XYZ file of C-alpha atoms in Angstrom:
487
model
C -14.825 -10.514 -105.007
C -16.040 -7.177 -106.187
C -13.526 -4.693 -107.502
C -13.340 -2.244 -104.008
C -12.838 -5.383 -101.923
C -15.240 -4.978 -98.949
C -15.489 -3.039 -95.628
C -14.552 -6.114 -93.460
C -11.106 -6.821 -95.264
C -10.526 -3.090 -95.369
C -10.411 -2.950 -91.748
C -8.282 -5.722 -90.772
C -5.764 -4.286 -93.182
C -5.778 -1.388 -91.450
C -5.403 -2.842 -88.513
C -2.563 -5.043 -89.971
C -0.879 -2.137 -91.490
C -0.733 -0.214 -88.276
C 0.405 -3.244 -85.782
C 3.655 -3.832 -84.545
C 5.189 -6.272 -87.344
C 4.152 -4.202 -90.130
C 7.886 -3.547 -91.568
C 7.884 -7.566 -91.857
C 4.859 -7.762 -93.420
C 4.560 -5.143 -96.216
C 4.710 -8.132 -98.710
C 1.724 -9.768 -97.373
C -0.096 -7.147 -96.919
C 0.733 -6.236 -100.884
C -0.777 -9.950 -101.756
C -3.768 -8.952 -99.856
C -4.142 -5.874 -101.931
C -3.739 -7.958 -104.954
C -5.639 -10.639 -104.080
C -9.186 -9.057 -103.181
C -8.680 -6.544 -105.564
C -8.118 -3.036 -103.186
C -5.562 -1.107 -106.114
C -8.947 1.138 -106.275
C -9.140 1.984 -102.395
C -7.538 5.274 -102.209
C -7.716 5.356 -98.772
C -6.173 2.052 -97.726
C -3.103 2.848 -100.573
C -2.924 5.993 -98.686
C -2.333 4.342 -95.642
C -0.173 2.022 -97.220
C 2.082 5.198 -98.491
C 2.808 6.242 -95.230
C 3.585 3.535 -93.448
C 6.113 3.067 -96.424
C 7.491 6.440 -95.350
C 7.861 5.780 -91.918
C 9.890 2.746 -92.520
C 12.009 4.398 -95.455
C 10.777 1.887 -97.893
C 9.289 4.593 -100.386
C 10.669 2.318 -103.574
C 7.738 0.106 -102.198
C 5.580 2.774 -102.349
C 6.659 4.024 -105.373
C 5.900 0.243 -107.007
C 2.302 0.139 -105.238
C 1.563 3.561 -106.530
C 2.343 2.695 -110.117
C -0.317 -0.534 -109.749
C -3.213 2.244 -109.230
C -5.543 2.559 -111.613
C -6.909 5.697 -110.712
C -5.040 7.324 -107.658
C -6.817 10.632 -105.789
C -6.205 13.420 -104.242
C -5.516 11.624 -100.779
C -3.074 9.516 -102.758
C -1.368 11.523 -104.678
C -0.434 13.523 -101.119
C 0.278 10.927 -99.496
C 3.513 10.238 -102.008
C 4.097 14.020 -102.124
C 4.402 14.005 -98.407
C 6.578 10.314 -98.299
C 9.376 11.850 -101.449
C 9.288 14.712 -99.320
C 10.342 13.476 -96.193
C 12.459 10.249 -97.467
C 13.579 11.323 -100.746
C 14.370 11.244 -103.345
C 12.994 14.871 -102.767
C 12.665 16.271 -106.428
C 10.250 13.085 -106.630
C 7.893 15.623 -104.890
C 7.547 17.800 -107.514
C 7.779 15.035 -109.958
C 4.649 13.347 -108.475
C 3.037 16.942 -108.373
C 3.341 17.375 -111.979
C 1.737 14.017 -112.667
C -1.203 14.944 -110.296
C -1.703 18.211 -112.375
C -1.772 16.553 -116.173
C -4.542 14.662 -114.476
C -6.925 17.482 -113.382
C -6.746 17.172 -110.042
C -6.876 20.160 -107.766
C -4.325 20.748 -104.981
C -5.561 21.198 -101.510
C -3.690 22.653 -98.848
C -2.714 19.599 -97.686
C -0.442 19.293 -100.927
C 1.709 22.423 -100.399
C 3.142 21.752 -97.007
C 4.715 18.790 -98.168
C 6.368 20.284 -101.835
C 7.602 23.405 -100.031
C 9.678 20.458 -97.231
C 10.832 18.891 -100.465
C 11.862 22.407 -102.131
C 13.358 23.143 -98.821
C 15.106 19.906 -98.653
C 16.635 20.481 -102.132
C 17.349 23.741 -101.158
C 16.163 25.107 -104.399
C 14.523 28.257 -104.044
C 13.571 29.222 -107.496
C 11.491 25.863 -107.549
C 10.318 26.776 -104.147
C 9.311 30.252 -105.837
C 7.341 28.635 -108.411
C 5.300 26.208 -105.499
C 4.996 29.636 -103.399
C 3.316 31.389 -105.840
C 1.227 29.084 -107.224
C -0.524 28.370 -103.770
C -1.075 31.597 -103.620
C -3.374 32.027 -106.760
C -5.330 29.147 -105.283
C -5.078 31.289 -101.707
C -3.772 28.583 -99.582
C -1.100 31.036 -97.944
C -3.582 31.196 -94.737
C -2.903 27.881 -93.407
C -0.436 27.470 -90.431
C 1.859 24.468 -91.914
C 1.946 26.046 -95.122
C 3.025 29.315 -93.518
C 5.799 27.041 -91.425
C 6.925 25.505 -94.637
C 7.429 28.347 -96.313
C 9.453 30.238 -93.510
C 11.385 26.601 -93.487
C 12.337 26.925 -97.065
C 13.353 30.385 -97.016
C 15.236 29.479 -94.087
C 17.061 26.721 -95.573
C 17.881 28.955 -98.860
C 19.376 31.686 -96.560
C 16.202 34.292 -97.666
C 15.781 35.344 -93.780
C 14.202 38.678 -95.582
C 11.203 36.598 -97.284
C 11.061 34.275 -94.251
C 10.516 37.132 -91.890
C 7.976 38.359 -94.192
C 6.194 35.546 -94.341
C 6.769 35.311 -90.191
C 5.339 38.991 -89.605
C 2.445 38.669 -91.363
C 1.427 35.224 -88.994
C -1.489 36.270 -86.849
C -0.193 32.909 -85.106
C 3.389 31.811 -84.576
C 4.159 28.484 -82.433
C 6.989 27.502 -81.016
C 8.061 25.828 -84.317
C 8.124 28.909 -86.173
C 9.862 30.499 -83.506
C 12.691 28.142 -83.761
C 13.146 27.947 -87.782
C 13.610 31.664 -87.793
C 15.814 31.709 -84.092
C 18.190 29.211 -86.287
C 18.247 30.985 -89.463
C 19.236 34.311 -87.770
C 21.671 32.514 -85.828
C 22.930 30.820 -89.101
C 23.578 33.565 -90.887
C 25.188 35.932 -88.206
C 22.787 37.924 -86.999
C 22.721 36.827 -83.222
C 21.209 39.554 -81.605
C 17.897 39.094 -84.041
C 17.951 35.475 -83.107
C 18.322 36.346 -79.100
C 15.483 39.378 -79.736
C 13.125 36.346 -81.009
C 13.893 34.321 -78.418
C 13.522 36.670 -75.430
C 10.127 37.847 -77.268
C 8.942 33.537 -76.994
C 5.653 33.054 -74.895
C 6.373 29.465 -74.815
C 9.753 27.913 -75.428
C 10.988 23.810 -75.863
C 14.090 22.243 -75.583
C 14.456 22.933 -79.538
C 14.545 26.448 -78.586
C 17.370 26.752 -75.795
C 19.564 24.209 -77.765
C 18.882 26.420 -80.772
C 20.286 29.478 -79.112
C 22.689 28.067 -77.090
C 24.460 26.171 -80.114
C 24.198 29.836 -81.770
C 26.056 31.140 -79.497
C 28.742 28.824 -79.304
C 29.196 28.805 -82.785
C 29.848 32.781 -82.573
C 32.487 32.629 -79.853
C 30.204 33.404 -76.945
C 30.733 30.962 -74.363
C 30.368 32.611 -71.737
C 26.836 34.018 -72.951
C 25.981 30.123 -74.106
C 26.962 29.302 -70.444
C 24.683 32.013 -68.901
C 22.063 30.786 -70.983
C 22.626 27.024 -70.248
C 22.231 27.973 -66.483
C 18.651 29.809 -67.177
C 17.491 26.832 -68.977
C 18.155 24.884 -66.009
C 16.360 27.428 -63.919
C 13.381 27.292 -65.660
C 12.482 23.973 -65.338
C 13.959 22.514 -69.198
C 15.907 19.186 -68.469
C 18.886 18.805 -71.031
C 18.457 16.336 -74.097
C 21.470 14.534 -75.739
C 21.744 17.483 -77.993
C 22.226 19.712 -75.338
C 24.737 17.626 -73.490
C 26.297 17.188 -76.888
C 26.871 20.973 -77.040
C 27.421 22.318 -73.712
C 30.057 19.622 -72.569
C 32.955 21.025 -75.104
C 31.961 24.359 -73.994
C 32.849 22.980 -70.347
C 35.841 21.885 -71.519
C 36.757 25.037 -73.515
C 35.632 27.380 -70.178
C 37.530 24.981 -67.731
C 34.146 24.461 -66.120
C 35.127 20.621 -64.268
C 32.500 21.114 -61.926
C 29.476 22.225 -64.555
C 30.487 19.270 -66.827
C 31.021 16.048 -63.988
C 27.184 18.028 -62.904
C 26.244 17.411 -66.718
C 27.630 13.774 -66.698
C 26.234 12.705 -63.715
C 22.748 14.206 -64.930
C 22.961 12.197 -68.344
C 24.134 8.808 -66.321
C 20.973 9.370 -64.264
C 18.531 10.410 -66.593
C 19.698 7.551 -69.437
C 20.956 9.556 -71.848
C 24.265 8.225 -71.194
C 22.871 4.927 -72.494
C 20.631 5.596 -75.088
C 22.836 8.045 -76.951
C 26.273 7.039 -78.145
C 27.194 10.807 -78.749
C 26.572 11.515 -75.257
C 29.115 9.326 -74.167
C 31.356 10.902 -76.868
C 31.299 14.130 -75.256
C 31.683 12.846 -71.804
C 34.727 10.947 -72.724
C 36.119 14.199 -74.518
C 35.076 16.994 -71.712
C 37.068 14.392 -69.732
C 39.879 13.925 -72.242
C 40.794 18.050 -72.266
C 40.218 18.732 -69.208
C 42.948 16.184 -68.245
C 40.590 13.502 -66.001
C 42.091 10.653 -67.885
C 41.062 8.088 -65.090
C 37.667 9.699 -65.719
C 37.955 9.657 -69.576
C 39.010 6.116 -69.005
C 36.591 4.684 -67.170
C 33.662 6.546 -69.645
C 35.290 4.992 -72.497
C 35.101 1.504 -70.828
C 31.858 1.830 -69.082
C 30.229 2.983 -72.761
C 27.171 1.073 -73.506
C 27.941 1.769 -77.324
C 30.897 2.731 -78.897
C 31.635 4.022 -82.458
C 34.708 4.522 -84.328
C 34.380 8.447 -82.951
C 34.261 6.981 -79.181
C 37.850 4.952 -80.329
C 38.674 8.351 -82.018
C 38.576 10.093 -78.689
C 40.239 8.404 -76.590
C 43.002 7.535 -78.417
C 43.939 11.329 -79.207
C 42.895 12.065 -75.223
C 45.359 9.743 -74.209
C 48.277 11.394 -76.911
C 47.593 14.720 -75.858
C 47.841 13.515 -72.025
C 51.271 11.904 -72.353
C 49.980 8.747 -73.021
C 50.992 7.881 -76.566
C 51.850 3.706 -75.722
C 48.479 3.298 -74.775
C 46.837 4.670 -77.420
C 48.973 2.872 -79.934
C 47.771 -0.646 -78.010
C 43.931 0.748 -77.883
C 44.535 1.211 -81.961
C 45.580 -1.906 -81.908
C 42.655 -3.108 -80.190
C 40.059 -1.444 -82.324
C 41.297 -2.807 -85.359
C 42.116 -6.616 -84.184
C 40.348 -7.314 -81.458
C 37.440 -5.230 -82.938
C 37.899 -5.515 -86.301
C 36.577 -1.393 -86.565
C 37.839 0.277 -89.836
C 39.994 3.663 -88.888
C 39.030 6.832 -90.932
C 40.913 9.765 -91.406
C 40.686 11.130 -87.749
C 41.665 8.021 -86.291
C 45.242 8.233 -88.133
C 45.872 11.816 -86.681
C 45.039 10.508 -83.121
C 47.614 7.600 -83.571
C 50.245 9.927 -85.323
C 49.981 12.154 -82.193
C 50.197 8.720 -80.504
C 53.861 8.193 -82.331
C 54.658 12.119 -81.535
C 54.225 12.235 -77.712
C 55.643 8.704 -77.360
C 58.467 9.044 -79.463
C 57.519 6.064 -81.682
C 59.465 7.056 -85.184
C 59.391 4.236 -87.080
C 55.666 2.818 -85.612
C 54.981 6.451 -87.205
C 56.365 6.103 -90.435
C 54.709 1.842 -91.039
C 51.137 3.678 -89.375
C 51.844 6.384 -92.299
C 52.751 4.261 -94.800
C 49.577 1.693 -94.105
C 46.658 4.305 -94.505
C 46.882 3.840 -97.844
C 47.992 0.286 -98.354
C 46.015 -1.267 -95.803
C 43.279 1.216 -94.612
C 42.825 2.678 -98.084
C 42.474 6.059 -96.310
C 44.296 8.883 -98.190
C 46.513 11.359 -95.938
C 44.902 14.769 -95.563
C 47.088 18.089 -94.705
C 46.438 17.159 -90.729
C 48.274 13.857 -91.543
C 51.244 15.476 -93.138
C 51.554 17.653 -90.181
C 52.092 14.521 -87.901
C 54.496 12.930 -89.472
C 56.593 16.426 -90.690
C 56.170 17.308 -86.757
C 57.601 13.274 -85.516
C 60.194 13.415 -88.228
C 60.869 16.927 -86.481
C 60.866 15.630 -83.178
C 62.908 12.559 -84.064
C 65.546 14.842 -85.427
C 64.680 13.962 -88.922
C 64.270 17.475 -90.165
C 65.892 17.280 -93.560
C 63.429 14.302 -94.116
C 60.612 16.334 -93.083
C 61.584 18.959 -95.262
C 62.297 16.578 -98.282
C 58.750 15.107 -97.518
C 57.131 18.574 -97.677
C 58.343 19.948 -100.696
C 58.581 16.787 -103.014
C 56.131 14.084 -101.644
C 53.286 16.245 -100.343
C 50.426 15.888 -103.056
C 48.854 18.862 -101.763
C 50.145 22.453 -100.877
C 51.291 22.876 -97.295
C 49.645 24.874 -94.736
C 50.605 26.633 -91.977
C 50.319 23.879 -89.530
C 52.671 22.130 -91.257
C 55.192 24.535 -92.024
C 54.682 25.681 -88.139
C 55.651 22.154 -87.148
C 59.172 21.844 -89.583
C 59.678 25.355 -88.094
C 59.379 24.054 -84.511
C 61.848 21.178 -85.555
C 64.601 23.268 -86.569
C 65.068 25.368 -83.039
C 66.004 21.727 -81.305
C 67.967 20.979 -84.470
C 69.802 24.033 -85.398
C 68.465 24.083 -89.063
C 68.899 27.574 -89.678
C 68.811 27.368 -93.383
C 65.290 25.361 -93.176
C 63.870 27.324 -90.696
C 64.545 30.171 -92.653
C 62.621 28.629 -96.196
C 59.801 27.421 -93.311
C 59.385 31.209 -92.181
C 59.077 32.837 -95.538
C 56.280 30.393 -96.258
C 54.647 31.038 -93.210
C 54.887 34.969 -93.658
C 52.575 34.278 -96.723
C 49.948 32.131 -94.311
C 50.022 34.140 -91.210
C 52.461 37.289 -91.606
C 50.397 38.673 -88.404
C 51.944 36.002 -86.607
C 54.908 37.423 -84.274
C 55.751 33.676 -82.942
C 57.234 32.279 -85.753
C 59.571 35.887 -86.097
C 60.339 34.524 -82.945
C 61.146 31.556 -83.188
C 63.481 31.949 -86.199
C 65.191 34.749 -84.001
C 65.942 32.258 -81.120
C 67.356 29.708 -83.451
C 70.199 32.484 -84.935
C 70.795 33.580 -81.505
C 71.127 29.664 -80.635
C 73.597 29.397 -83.459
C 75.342 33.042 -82.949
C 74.037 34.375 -85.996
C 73.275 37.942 -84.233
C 73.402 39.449 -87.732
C 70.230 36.985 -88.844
C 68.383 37.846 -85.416
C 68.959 41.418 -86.361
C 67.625 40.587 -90.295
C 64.633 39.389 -87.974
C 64.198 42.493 -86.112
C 63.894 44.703 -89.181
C 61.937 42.564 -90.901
C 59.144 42.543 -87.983
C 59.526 46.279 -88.030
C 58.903 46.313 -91.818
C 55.770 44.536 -91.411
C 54.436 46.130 -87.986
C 54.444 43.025 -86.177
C 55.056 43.001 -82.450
C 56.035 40.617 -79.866
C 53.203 39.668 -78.338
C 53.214 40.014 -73.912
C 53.076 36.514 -72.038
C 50.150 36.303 -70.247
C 48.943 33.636 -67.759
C 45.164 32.422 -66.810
C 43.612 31.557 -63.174
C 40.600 29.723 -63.001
């Protein structure tokens, strides 16, 4: 066999290497290499490289690159481009370096790739250093070098250099469009990211998802609703990403008959089956907006579930008066199932134990994150079981637990829920040490004032409701008024 191998192999390897079985067949295909002596075709390795990529087997790669005698340009880009978009990233610029002490010249198809990689890493001094060196070779003209380097300035939170670099594009695509849209939006400036996408000539789904996340991520719901609407008037059907994103805002807006619209659309269109996060966010629109039949049947109708899907619906069903059930549905996940909780799972059961009055299933759940689950309690956990033991009467123990078993400092939440616990209890004295710690959180906070009055007027103690009083005035807090909300 001569040392290139010859045209006829070459082509049914290239054939092989892009048919259907080739992630079961990257060994054989190796041999074939091996065995009619291709580590010299550049073009088949190449190849070879990106199907590696594709499959996230760039160790492979990695080992088949290291057999070649005398890689090229074509090559070398090709594992540029794979460490870029696989990882390990930094192998990028490793691989680039190697390329160099050989003599060979970049090309712009080089670039694109290290600037991903430098934005991937998001290392913009090394991104510098790639920036300006395609420059001296005057690369900076080409489109998907121009994208990349928006990308990484993007990433590195440079919007200055990467609206530089946008401005002086004599041709911006819809790409580019969204890159900068999400690094205005990123970094607070929404009205530059809504000026750049009112100015698009052409717009994707990207593009309204972009902007419509943006805005719900700034508190503008209603906007994000508007804007939701107009996509649908314009022809743009909703992806899972959209219906990931616009389902809590339903939920947040009290917008039932928006969100059944959305669930009904992503039942009919499949993305209720393909996408386990779609489900997700039906079963929690559902959830808050108090449908539990309707959260209920989602949850059992789910093509695929994940430990967030169990998540879900066992906090839906505690915050809906249902805390039995979700205690048996834990129970369900982790027998019947065998699915390991995490850390949100335990604050769904705990609110389980709260809302059904389950003190001592509370305190073994507690107990077991550690000893069986080997999950250790966070702040939200502490809050549970200070705000059952509260509930349960327990408020000395609640107390005890906060201030000598806590391994970490209590926040307001959970001085908030010993606080609660002591107007049903008369704890005066507690509520009292609860309030001064809270006054360091949240001294803005009038409710807590208020509550701490109400339990000293509970208990007669007109002279501590009065101590109260002053002490609001002191700090210019006022009541707040009661208000009420009509759909």
């Amino acid at each position: 066999m001569t040392r290139g191998g010859c045209p006829t192999v070459e082509r049914k390897l290239l054939r092989l290497l892009h048919g259907g079985e080739t992630r079961t067949r990257l060994r054989e295909i190796h041999g074939h290499f091996l065995r009619h002596g291709l580590l010299h075709s550049n073009q088949l390795l190449s190849h070879f490289v990106s199907i590696c990529a594709s499959l996230n087997k760039m160790p492979y790669a990695t080992l088949v690159f290291r057999q070649s005698p005398n890689p090229n340009i074509f090559f070398f880009n090709s594992m540029i481009k794979g460490y870029s978009l696989r990882g390990p990233f930094h192998e990028s610029i490793t691989t680039f370096s190697k390329m160099k002490k050989r003599s060979i010249r970049p090309d712009e198809f080089t670039f694109g790739p290290l600037l991903k990689a430098c934005s991937n890493l998001r290392d913009l001094n090394l991104g510098l250093e790639v920036y300006k060196e395609l420059l001296v070779l005057g690369y900076e003209r080409y489109g998907s070098i121009r994208i990349g380097a928006v990308e990484l300035f993007v990433n590195c939170g440079r919007m200055v250099y990467a609206n530089n670099v946008f401005d002086e594009m004599p041709q911006r695509d819809v790409i580019v469009y969204n890159l900068m849209i999400r690094g205005f939006c990123k970094f607070g400036d929404v009205e530059a990211g809504l000026g750049l996408f009112r100015r698009m000539g052409e717009r994707s789904v990207v593009s309204w998802n972009t902007m419509i996340s943006c805005l719900v991520q700034n508190k503008r719901d209603e906007d994000a609703l508007r804007l939701f609407r107009g996509m649908l008037g314009r022809g743009f059907e909703p992806d899972d990403a959209t219906v990931a994103v616009i389902l809590p805002l339903c939920a947040r807006l009290g917008e039932l008959d928006i969100g059944k619209w959305v669930h009904s659309y992503a039942e009919s269109s499949g993305l209720y089956r393909d996408f386990v996060q779609v489900g997700n966010a039906i079963l929690d629109f559902y959830c808050k907006c108090g449908e539990l039949d309707k959260a209920l049947e989602s949850f059992n109708n789910m093509p695929i579930k994940n430990v967030v899907s169990w998540n879900s619906m066992i906090l839906g069903l505690a915050l809906n008066g249902k805390g039995d059930r979700g205690l048996e549905l834990f129970e369900e996940m982790t027998g019947r199932y065998g699915l390991s909780p995490n850390d949100s799972t335990f604050v769904g059961v705990l609110a389980c134990c709260i809302h059904a009055g389950r003190l001592q299933r509370g305190r073994d759940i507690f107990a077991s994150m550690v000893t069986d689950y080997r999950v250790e309690p966070k702040l939200e956990h502490y809050g549970c079981i200070v705000d059952l033991l509260g509930r349960s009467g327990c408020v000395k123990e609640a107390y005890e637990l906060i201030i000598r078993n806590m391994p970490v400092k209590p926040n307001a939440a959970v001085w908030g829920a010993l606080l609660s616990a002591c107007r049903t209890s008369g704890e005066s004295e507690i509520a009292e040490c609860a309030v001064k710690e809270l006054i360091e959180f949240e001294p803005w906070n009038s409710g807590n004032y208020v509550l701490l009055s109400n339990i000293y007027a509970e208990s007669g103690n007109w002279s501590g409701v009065e101590r109260v009083r002053i002490l609001m005035k002191e700090k210019f807090v006022e009541k707040n008024v009661g208000q009420s909300v009509i759909e």
